[in-house]
N, CA, C and O atoms as a printed pandas DataFrame, in Angstrom:
     atom_number atom_name residue_name chain_id  residue_number  x_coord  y_coord  z_coord
0              1         N          MET        A               1  116.096  155.190  100.899
1              2        CA          MET        A               1  114.902  154.969  100.134
2              3         C          MET        A               1  114.815  153.523   99.654
3              4         O          MET        A               1  113.737  152.928   99.656
4              5         N          ASN        A               2  115.959  152.958   99.241
5              6        CA          ASN        A               2  115.970  151.575   98.770
6              7         C          ASN        A               2  115.615  150.607   99.901
7              8         O          ASN        A               2  114.913  149.618   99.692
8              9         N          LYS        A               3  116.111  150.912  101.098
9             10        CA          LYS        A               3  115.812  150.037  102.242
10            11         C          LYS        A               3  114.325  150.058  102.552
11            12         O          LYS        A               3  113.741  149.023  102.875
12            13         N          LEU        A               4  113.714  151.226  102.457
13            14        CA          LEU        A               4  112.288  151.336  102.717
14            15         C          LEU        A               4  111.487  150.565  101.681
15            16         O          LEU        A               4  110.483  149.936  102.015
16            17         N          LEU        A               5  111.916  150.606  100.442
17            18        CA          LEU        A               5  111.239  149.869   99.375
18            19         C          LEU        A               5  111.375  148.360   99.579
19            20         O          LEU        A               5  110.406  147.617   99.423
20            21         N          VAL        A               6  112.574  147.917   99.926
21            22        CA          VAL        A               6  112.813  146.486  100.159
22            23         C          VAL        A               6  111.986  145.997  101.346
23            24         O          VAL        A               6  111.383  144.925  101.282
24            25         N          VAL        A               7  111.953  146.773  102.423
25            26        CA          VAL        A               7  111.191  146.379  103.607
26            27         C          VAL        A               7  109.704  146.327  103.295
27            28         O          VAL        A               7  109.015  145.411  103.743
28            29         N          SER        A               8  109.195  147.291  102.537
29            30        CA          SER        A               8  107.766  147.285  102.226
30            31         C          SER        A               8  107.410  146.132  101.286
31            32         O          SER        A               8  106.330  145.556  101.416
32            33         N          VAL        A               9  108.286  145.781  100.346
33            34        CA          VAL        A               9  108.034  144.631   99.465
34            35         C          VAL        A               9  108.042  143.341  100.273
35            36         O          VAL        A               9  107.170  142.493  100.083
36            37         N          LEU        A              10  109.004  143.178  101.165
37            38        CA          LEU        A              10  109.055  141.976  102.004
38            39         C          LEU        A              10  107.835  141.877  102.902
39            40         O          LEU        A              10  107.282  140.793  103.088
40            41         N          LEU        A              11  107.413  143.008  103.460
41            42        CA          LEU        A              11  106.230  143.019  104.309
42            43         C          LEU        A              11  104.989  142.635  103.518
43            44         O          LEU        A              11  104.140  141.903  104.027
44            45         N          ALA        A              12  104.868  143.114  102.282
45            46        CA          ALA        A              12  103.730  142.767  101.428
46            47         C          ALA        A              12  103.741  141.278  101.093
47            48         O          ALA        A              12  102.693  140.633  101.115
48            49         N          VAL        A              13  104.920  140.722  100.782
49            50        CA          VAL        A              13  105.027  139.295  100.462
50            51         C          VAL        A              13  104.666  138.454  101.671
51            52         O          VAL        A              13  103.947  137.462  101.547
52            53         N          LEU        A              14  105.154  138.839  102.830
53            54        CA          LEU        A              14  104.838  138.090  104.045
54            55         C          LEU        A              14  103.349  138.163  104.360
55            56         O          LEU        A              14  102.766  137.172  104.797
56            57         N          ALA        A              15  102.728  139.312  104.148
57            58        CA          ALA        A              15  101.303  139.460  104.424
58            59         C          ALA        A              15  100.484  138.599  103.474
59            60         O          ALA        A              15   99.502  137.982  103.886
60            61         N          LEU        A              16  100.881  138.552  102.208
61            62        CA          LEU        A              16  100.140  137.744  101.237
62            63         C          LEU        A              16  100.333  136.252  101.489
63            64         O          LEU        A              16   99.398  135.467  101.334
64            65         N          SER        A              17  101.546  135.861  101.878
65            66        CA          SER        A              17  101.779  134.436  102.119
66            67         C          SER        A              17  101.138  133.993  103.431
67            68         O          SER        A              17  100.732  132.838  103.560
68            69         N          ALA        A              18  101.044  134.890  104.398
69            70        CA          ALA        A              18  100.406  134.537  105.669
70            71         C          ALA        A              18   98.920  134.324  105.476
71            72         O          ALA        A              18   98.305  133.554  106.214
72            73         N          GLU        A              19   98.333  134.995  104.497
73            74        CA          GLU        A              19   96.905  134.835  104.237
74            75         C          GLU        A              19   96.603  133.418  103.743
75            76         O          GLU        A              19   95.518  132.890  103.988
76            77         N          GLY        A              20   97.551  132.815  103.059
77            78        CA          GLY        A              20   97.353  131.463  102.546
78            79         C          GLY        A              20   97.399  130.399  103.624
79            80         O          GLY        A              20   96.995  129.263  103.374
80            81         N          PHE        A              21   97.878  130.728  104.813
81            82        CA          PHE        A              21   98.009  129.742  105.879
82            83         C          PHE        A              21   96.841  129.765  106.850
83            84         O          PHE        A              21   96.930  129.197  107.939
84            85         N          ARG        A              22   95.760  130.409  106.473
85            86        CA          ARG        A              22   94.607  130.443  107.363
86            87         C          ARG        A              22   94.007  129.061  107.495
87            88         O          ARG        A              22   93.919  128.307  106.526
88            89         N          MET        A              23   93.606  128.750  108.679
89            90        CA          MET        A              23   92.985  127.459  108.944
90            91         C          MET        A              23   91.490  127.560  108.650
91            92         O          MET        A              23   90.846  128.524  109.065
92            93         N          PRO        A              24   90.936  126.589  107.947
93            94        CA          PRO        A              24   89.494  126.626  107.699
94            95         C          PRO        A              24   88.728  126.377  108.990
95            96         O          PRO        A              24   89.204  125.686  109.891
96            97         N          ARG        A              25   87.560  126.940  109.058
97            98        CA          ARG        A              25   86.742  126.728  110.250
98            99         C          ARG        A              25   86.262  125.293  110.293
99           100         O          ARG        A              25   85.925  124.695  109.271
100          101         N          GLN        A              26   86.240  124.771  111.469
101          102        CA          GLN        A              26   85.743  123.411  111.636
102          103         C          GLN        A              26   84.266  123.477  111.962
103          104         O          GLN        A              26   83.819  124.253  112.806
104          105         N          ALA        A              27   83.526  122.635  111.262
105          106        CA          ALA        A              27   82.093  122.602  111.514
106          107         C          ALA        A              27   81.844  121.967  112.871
107          108         O          ALA        A              27   82.615  121.123  113.329
108          109         N          GLU        A              28   80.779  122.375  113.494
109          110        CA          GLU        A              28   80.440  121.791  114.788
110          111         C          GLU        A              28   80.092  120.325  114.591
111          112         O          GLU        A              28   79.506  119.937  113.580
112          113         N          ASP        A              29   80.463  119.521  115.575
113          114        CA          ASP        A              29   80.186  118.093  115.491
114          115         C          ASP        A              29   78.684  117.861  115.419
115          116         O          ASP        A              29   77.903  118.339  116.241
116          117         N          GLU        A              30   78.326  117.106  114.395
117          118        CA          GLU        A              30   76.922  116.752  114.267
118          119         C          GLU        A              30   76.636  115.560  115.148
119          120         O          GLU        A              30   77.516  114.748  115.434
120          121         N          GLU        A              31   75.420  115.469  115.562
121          122        CA          GLU        A              31   75.031  114.355  116.411
122          123         C          GLU        A              31   75.020  113.088  115.578
123          124         O          GLU        A              31   74.421  113.048  114.504
124          125         N          GLN        A              32   75.679  112.057  116.072
125          126        CA          GLN        A              32   75.763  110.809  115.328
126          127         C          GLN        A              32   74.609  109.901  115.730
127          128         O          GLN        A              32   74.169  109.871  116.879
128          129         N          GLY        A              33   74.146  109.170  114.737
129          130        CA          GLY        A              33   73.089  108.211  115.006
130          131         C          GLY        A              33   73.656  106.945  115.618
131          132         O          GLY        A              33   74.871  106.752  115.669
132          133         N          THR        A              34   72.772  106.098  116.077
133          134        CA          THR        A              34   73.192  104.854  116.717
134          135         C          THR        A              34   73.940  103.952  115.750
135          136         O          THR        A              34   74.951  103.349  116.108
136          137         N          LEU        A              35   73.444  103.861  114.529
137          138        CA          LEU        A              35   74.077  103.004  113.535
138          139         C          LEU        A              35   75.477  103.518  113.183
139          140         O          LEU        A              35   76.404  102.725  113.012
140          141         N          THR        A              36   75.629  104.820  113.076
141          142        CA          THR        A              36   76.943  105.400  112.773
142          143         C          THR        A              36   77.925  105.149  113.904
143          144         O          THR        A              36   79.080  104.802  113.656
144          145         N          MET        A              37   77.482  105.319  115.141
145          146        CA          MET        A              37   78.359  105.050  116.287
146          147         C          MET        A              37   78.749  103.584  116.335
147          148         O          MET        A              37   79.900  103.254  116.624
148          149         N          PHE        A              38   77.789  102.692  116.052
149          150        CA          PHE        A              38   78.055  101.251  116.073
150          151         C          PHE        A              38   79.057  100.880  114.986
151          152         O          PHE        A              38   80.003  100.134  115.241
152          153         N          SER        A              39   78.852  101.404  113.761
153          154        CA          SER        A              39   79.773  101.069  112.672
154          155         C          SER        A              39   81.161  101.659  112.928
155          156         O          SER        A              39   82.164  101.020  112.609
156          157         N          ASN        A              40   81.237  102.856  113.494
157          158        CA          ASN        A              40   82.554  103.439  113.825
158          159         C          ASN        A              40   83.275  102.612  114.884
159          160         O          ASN        A              40   84.491  102.432  114.821
160          161         N          THR        A              41   82.517  102.113  115.856
161          162        CA          THR        A              41   83.113  101.271  116.899
162          163         C          THR        A              41   83.638   99.976  116.308
163          164         O          THR        A              41   84.739   99.539  116.640
164          165         N          ILE        A              42   82.847   99.356  115.425
165          166        CA          ILE        A              42   83.277   98.104  114.777
166          167         C          ILE        A              42   84.521   98.356  113.927
167          168         O          ILE        A              42   85.460   97.560  113.957
168          169         N          LYS        A              43   84.538   99.447  113.177
169          170        CA          LYS        A              43   85.712   99.776  112.358
170          171         C          LYS        A              43   86.942   99.994  113.227
171          172         O          LYS        A              43   88.047   99.588  112.866
172          173         N          SER        A              44   86.748  100.634  114.367
173          174        CA          SER        A              44   87.861  100.879  115.281
174          175         C          SER        A              44   88.424   99.568  115.828
175          176         O          SER        A              44   89.639   99.373  115.854
176          177         N          TYR        A              45   87.532   98.663  116.266
177          178        CA          TYR        A              45   87.991   97.371  116.770
178          179         C          TYR        A              45   88.698   96.573  115.678
179          180         O          TYR        A              45   89.714   95.929  115.936
180          181         N          TYR        A              46   88.158   96.615  114.456
181          182        CA          TYR        A              46   88.762   95.886  113.349
182          183         C          TYR        A              46   90.162   96.417  113.044
183          184         O          TYR        A              46   91.101   95.639  112.877
184          185         N          SER        A              47   90.301   97.733  112.973
185          186        CA          SER        A              47   91.619   98.300  112.675
186          187         C          SER        A              47   92.616   98.015  113.796
187          188         O          SER        A              47   93.793   97.770  113.533
188          189         N          ASP        A              48   92.150   98.047  115.045
189          190        CA          ASP        A              48   93.042   97.696  116.162
190          191         C          ASP        A              48   93.493   96.246  116.063
191          192         O          ASP        A              48   94.661   95.942  116.307
192          193         N          ALA        A              49   92.573   95.344  115.705
193          194        CA          ALA        A              49   92.925   93.931  115.577
194          195         C          ALA        A              49   93.917   93.719  114.445
195          196         O          ALA        A              49   94.882   92.969  114.597
196          197         N          VAL        A              50   93.689   94.375  113.308
197          198        CA          VAL        A              50   94.602   94.237  112.173
198          199         C          VAL        A              50   95.985   94.766  112.535
199          200         O          VAL        A              50   96.994   94.153  112.186
200          201         N          ASN        A              51   96.040   95.891  113.226
201          202        CA          ASN        A              51   97.327   96.447  113.631
202          203         C          ASN        A              51   98.057   95.526  114.601
203          204         O          ASN        A              51   99.269   95.344  114.495
204          205         N          THR        A              52   97.319   94.946  115.545
205          206        CA          THR        A              52   97.932   94.028  116.506
206          207         C          THR        A              52   98.480   92.792  115.811
207          208         O          THR        A              52   99.595   92.358  116.099
208          209         N          ILE        A              53   97.700   92.224  114.894
209          210        CA          ILE        A              53   98.154   91.033  114.168
210          211         C          ILE        A              53   99.363   91.373  113.304
211          212         O          ILE        A              53  100.297   90.577  113.209
212          213         N          SER        A              54   99.356   92.530  112.683
213          214        CA          SER        A              54  100.505   92.943  111.864
214          215         C          SER        A              54  101.759   93.078  112.723
215          216         O          SER        A              54  102.852   92.702  112.299
216          217         N          ASP        A              55  101.600   93.611  113.923
217          218        CA          ASP        A              55  102.744   93.720  114.832
218          219         C          ASP        A              55  103.270   92.346  115.214
219          220         O          ASP        A              55  104.481   92.133  115.259
220          221         N          TYR        A              56  102.355   91.402  115.494
221          222        CA          TYR        A              56  102.778   90.037  115.830
222          223         C          TYR        A              56  103.512   89.381  114.664
223          224         O          TYR        A              56  104.528   88.714  114.863
224          225         N          VAL        A              57  102.999   89.569  113.448
225          226        CA          VAL        A              57  103.642   88.977  112.273
226          227         C          VAL        A              57  105.035   89.558  112.084
227          228         O          VAL        A              57  105.978   88.827  111.780
228          229         N          GLU        A              58  105.168   90.863  112.262
229          230        CA          GLU        A              58  106.486   91.485  112.133
230          231         C          GLU        A              58  107.445   90.976  113.215
231          232         O          GLU        A              58  108.634   90.790  112.955
232          233         N          THR        A              59  106.932   90.753  114.417
233          234        CA          THR        A              59  107.767   90.221  115.500
234          235         C          THR        A              59  108.235   88.810  115.168
235          236         O          THR        A              59  109.396   88.466  115.389
236          237         N          ILE        A              60  107.325   87.993  114.633
237          238        CA          ILE        A              60  107.673   86.616  114.276
238          239         C          ILE        A              60  108.692   86.611  113.150
239          240         O          ILE        A              60  109.630   85.814  113.166
240          241         N          LYS        A              61  108.519   87.497  112.169
241          242        CA          LYS        A              61  109.497   87.573  111.080
242          243         C          LYS        A              61  110.853   88.006  111.609
243          244         O          LYS        A              61  111.890   87.578  111.101
244          245         N          GLY        A              62  110.847   88.853  112.625
245          246        CA          GLY        A              62  112.099   89.301  113.220
246          247         C          GLY        A              62  112.832   88.185  113.940
247          248         O          GLY        A              62  114.056   88.229  114.066
248          249         N          LEU        A              63  112.103   87.187  114.413
249          250        CA          LEU        A              63  112.728   86.071  115.112
250          251         C          LEU        A              63  113.298   85.024  114.165
251          252         O          LEU        A              63  113.949   84.081  114.617
252          253         N          LYS        A              64  113.073   85.163  112.888
253          254        CA          LYS        A              64  113.547   84.232  111.855
254          255         C          LYS        A              64  113.063   82.813  112.126
255          256         O          LYS        A              64  113.839   81.859  112.071
256          257         N          VAL        A              65  111.781   82.685  112.418
257          258        CA          VAL        A              65  111.191   81.381  112.724
258          259         C          VAL        A              65  111.209   80.483  111.500
259          260         O          VAL        A              65  111.443   79.280  111.620
260          261         N          GLU        A              66  110.962   81.052  110.315
261          262        CA          GLU        A              66  110.931   80.236  109.098
262          263         C          GLU        A              66  112.268   79.533  108.869
263          264         O          GLU        A              66  112.310   78.357  108.506
264          265         N          GLU        A              67  113.348   80.262  109.083
265          266        CA          GLU        A              67  114.674   79.673  108.893
266          267         C          GLU        A              67  114.922   78.565  109.909
267          268         O          GLU        A              67  115.487   77.524  109.573
268          269         N          LYS        A              68  114.504   78.787  111.139
269          270        CA          LYS        A              68  114.689   77.769  112.180
270          271         C          LYS        A              68  113.872   76.521  111.874
271          272         O          LYS        A              68  114.339   75.404  112.099
272          273         N          VAL        A              69  112.646   76.701  111.359
273          274        CA          VAL        A              69  111.800   75.551  111.017
274          275         C          VAL        A              69  112.420   74.783  109.861
275          276         O          VAL        A              69  112.422   73.552  109.868
276          277         N          ARG        A              70  112.952   75.499  108.855
277          278        CA          ARG        A              70  113.603   74.816  107.730
278          279         C          ARG        A              70  114.803   73.998  108.206
279          280         O          ARG        A              70  114.993   72.858  107.781
280          281         N          ASN        A              71  115.610   74.587  109.090
281          282        CA          ASN        A              71  116.772   73.859  109.611
282          283         C          ASN        A              71  116.337   72.644  110.416
283          284         O          ASN        A              71  116.932   71.574  110.290
284          285         N          LEU        A              72  115.312   72.795  111.236
285          286        CA          LEU        A              72  114.807   71.675  112.026
286          287         C          LEU        A              72  114.294   70.568  111.115
287          288         O          LEU        A              72  114.537   69.390  111.377
288          289         N          TYR        A              73  113.584   70.935  110.042
289          290        CA          TYR        A              73  113.064   69.950  109.102
290          291         C          TYR        A              73  114.201   69.198  108.414
291          292         O          TYR        A              73  114.154   67.972  108.310
292          293         N          SER        A              74  115.209   69.908  107.949
293          294        CA          SER        A              74  116.308   69.239  107.247
294          295         C          SER        A              74  117.090   68.319  108.189
295          296         O          SER        A              74  117.479   67.218  107.797
296          297         N          GLU        A              75  117.322   68.763  109.427
297          298        CA          GLU        A              75  118.025   67.909  110.386
298          299         C          GLU        A              75  117.192   66.675  110.734
299          300         O          GLU        A              75  117.726   65.572  110.849
300          301         N          THR        A              76  115.894   66.865  110.898
301          302        CA          THR        A              76  115.017   65.737  111.242
302          303         C          THR        A              76  114.963   64.729  110.113
303          304         O          THR        A              76  115.035   63.525  110.361
304          305         N          THR        A              77  114.837   65.196  108.865
305          306        CA          THR        A              77  114.795   64.249  107.749
306          307         C          THR        A              77  116.116   63.512  107.600
307          308         O          THR        A              77  116.123   62.337  107.234
308          309         N          THR        A              78  117.223   64.169  107.871
309          310        CA          THR        A              78  118.527   63.496  107.803
310          311         C          THR        A              78  118.615   62.395  108.859
311          312         O          THR        A              78  119.047   61.281  108.567
312          313         N          ILE        A              79  118.208   62.709  110.068
313          314        CA          ILE        A              79  118.251   61.725  111.158
314          315         C          ILE        A              79  117.305   60.565  110.877
315          316         O          ILE        A              79  117.670   59.402  111.052
316          317         N          LEU        A              80  116.086   60.883  110.441
317          318        CA          LEU        A              80  115.116   59.814  110.172
318          319         C          LEU        A              80  115.538   58.932  109.009
319          320         O          LEU        A              80  115.284   57.728  109.033
320          321         N          SER        A              81  116.171   59.495  107.999
321          322        CA          SER        A              81  116.628   58.657  106.885
322          323         C          SER        A              81  117.734   57.711  107.354
323          324         O          SER        A              81  117.815   56.575  106.887
324          325         N          THR        A              82  118.574   58.166  108.263
325          326        CA          THR        A              82  119.622   57.291  108.810
326          327         C          THR        A              82  119.009   56.131  109.584
327          328         O          THR        A              82  119.369   54.973  109.373
328          329         N          TYR        A              83  118.063   56.456  110.496
329          330        CA          TYR        A              83  117.422   55.396  111.276
330          331         C          TYR        A              83  116.566   54.498  110.394
331          332         O          TYR        A              83  116.445   53.305  110.674
332          333         N          ASN        A              84  115.977   55.035  109.345
333          334        CA          ASN        A              84  115.197   54.223  108.418
334          335         C          ASN        A              84  116.102   53.209  107.722
335          336         O          ASN        A              84  115.718   52.054  107.540
336          337         N          SER        A              85  117.283   53.633  107.338
337          338        CA          SER        A              85  118.235   52.710  106.710
338          339         C          SER        A              85  118.656   51.608  107.673
339          340         O          SER        A              85  118.793   50.450  107.277
340          341         N          ILE        A              86  118.858   51.967  108.930
341          342        CA          ILE        A              86  119.247   50.965  109.938
342          343         C          ILE        A              86  118.126   49.951  110.123
343          344         O          ILE        A              86  118.393   48.750  110.177
344          345         N          VAL        A              87  116.886   50.401  110.221
345          346        CA          VAL        A              87  115.746   49.498  110.406
346          347         C          VAL        A              87  115.578   48.603  109.186
347          348         O          VAL        A              87  115.301   47.412  109.334
348          349         N          GLN        A              88  115.738   49.149  107.987
349          350        CA          GLN        A              88  115.641   48.326  106.778
350          351         C          GLN        A              88  116.708   47.236  106.778
351          352         O          GLN        A              88  116.429   46.090  106.425
352          353         N          ASP        A              89  117.908   47.587  107.167
353          354        CA          ASP        A              89  118.993   46.615  107.214
354          355         C          ASP        A              89  118.696   45.514  108.231
355          356         O          ASP        A              89  118.918   44.335  107.952
356          357         N          GLN        A              90  118.197   45.892  109.404
357          358        CA          GLN        A              90  117.867   44.911  110.432
358          359         C          GLN        A              90  116.747   43.981  109.963
359          360         O          GLN        A              90  116.813   42.769  110.173
360          361         N          LEU        A              91  115.725   44.546  109.332
361          362        CA          LEU        A              91  114.623   43.715  108.834
362          363         C          LEU        A              91  115.097   42.775  107.728
363          364         O          LEU        A              91  114.662   41.626  107.663
364          365         N          TYR        A              92  115.970   43.248  106.876
365          366        CA          TYR        A              92  116.506   42.400  105.814
366          367         C          TYR        A              92  117.233   41.193  106.404
367          368         O          TYR        A              92  117.028   40.059  105.970
368          369         N          HIS        A              93  118.087   41.452  107.400
369          370        CA          HIS        A              93  118.839   40.352  108.009
370          371         C          HIS        A              93  117.947   39.461  108.860
371          372         O          HIS        A              93  118.235   38.275  109.020
372          373         N          LEU        A              94  116.865   40.014  109.409
373          374        CA          LEU        A              94  115.946   39.209  110.209
374          375         C          LEU        A              94  115.211   38.222  109.324
375          376         O          LEU        A              94  115.058   37.060  109.700
376          377         N          PHE        A              95  114.750   38.654  108.156
377          378        CA          PHE        A              95  113.971   37.781  107.291
378          379         C          PHE        A              95  114.813   36.894  106.410
379          380         O          PHE        A              95  114.382   35.786  106.090
380          381         N          THR        A              96  115.987   37.319  106.003
381          382        CA          THR        A              96  116.812   36.466  105.136
382          383         C          THR        A              96  117.613   35.458  105.965
383          384         O          THR        A              96  117.892   34.352  105.501
384          385         N          GLY        A              97  117.968   35.827  107.142
385          386        CA          GLY        A              97  118.742   34.924  107.986
386          387         C          GLY        A              97  120.129   34.732  107.451
387          388         O          GLY        A              97  120.552   35.410  106.515
388          389         N          GLN        A              98  120.850   33.785  108.060
389          390        CA          GLN        A              98  122.208   33.523  107.598
390          391         C          GLN        A              98  122.164   32.370  106.607
391          392         O          GLN        A              98  121.471   31.377  106.831
392          393         N          GLN        A              99  122.892   32.501  105.531
393          394        CA          GLN        A              99  122.893   31.453  104.518
394          395         C          GLN        A              99  124.196   30.745  104.442
395          396         O          GLN        A              99  124.355   29.831  103.633
């Protein structure tokens, strides 16, 4: 008798919970106007472009381009300051001459 009661309670719970999982009916597609189709197309192209650009930005960030540019800048300024000092020294000796 207890098994029958347990089975009937479980069956009732399952039946009530299954009722909550019903899918709502989908309305039939309404005919879209020209302006709606045009705006949906523009929105689609815009979202595709934004997604593509976001992917490119993430790819560039993955390549660590910013770090490479910073290193290139620091190395270039170091080299140019060295050559600038050499040119200043040469110009100084060119204009002052030997005394």
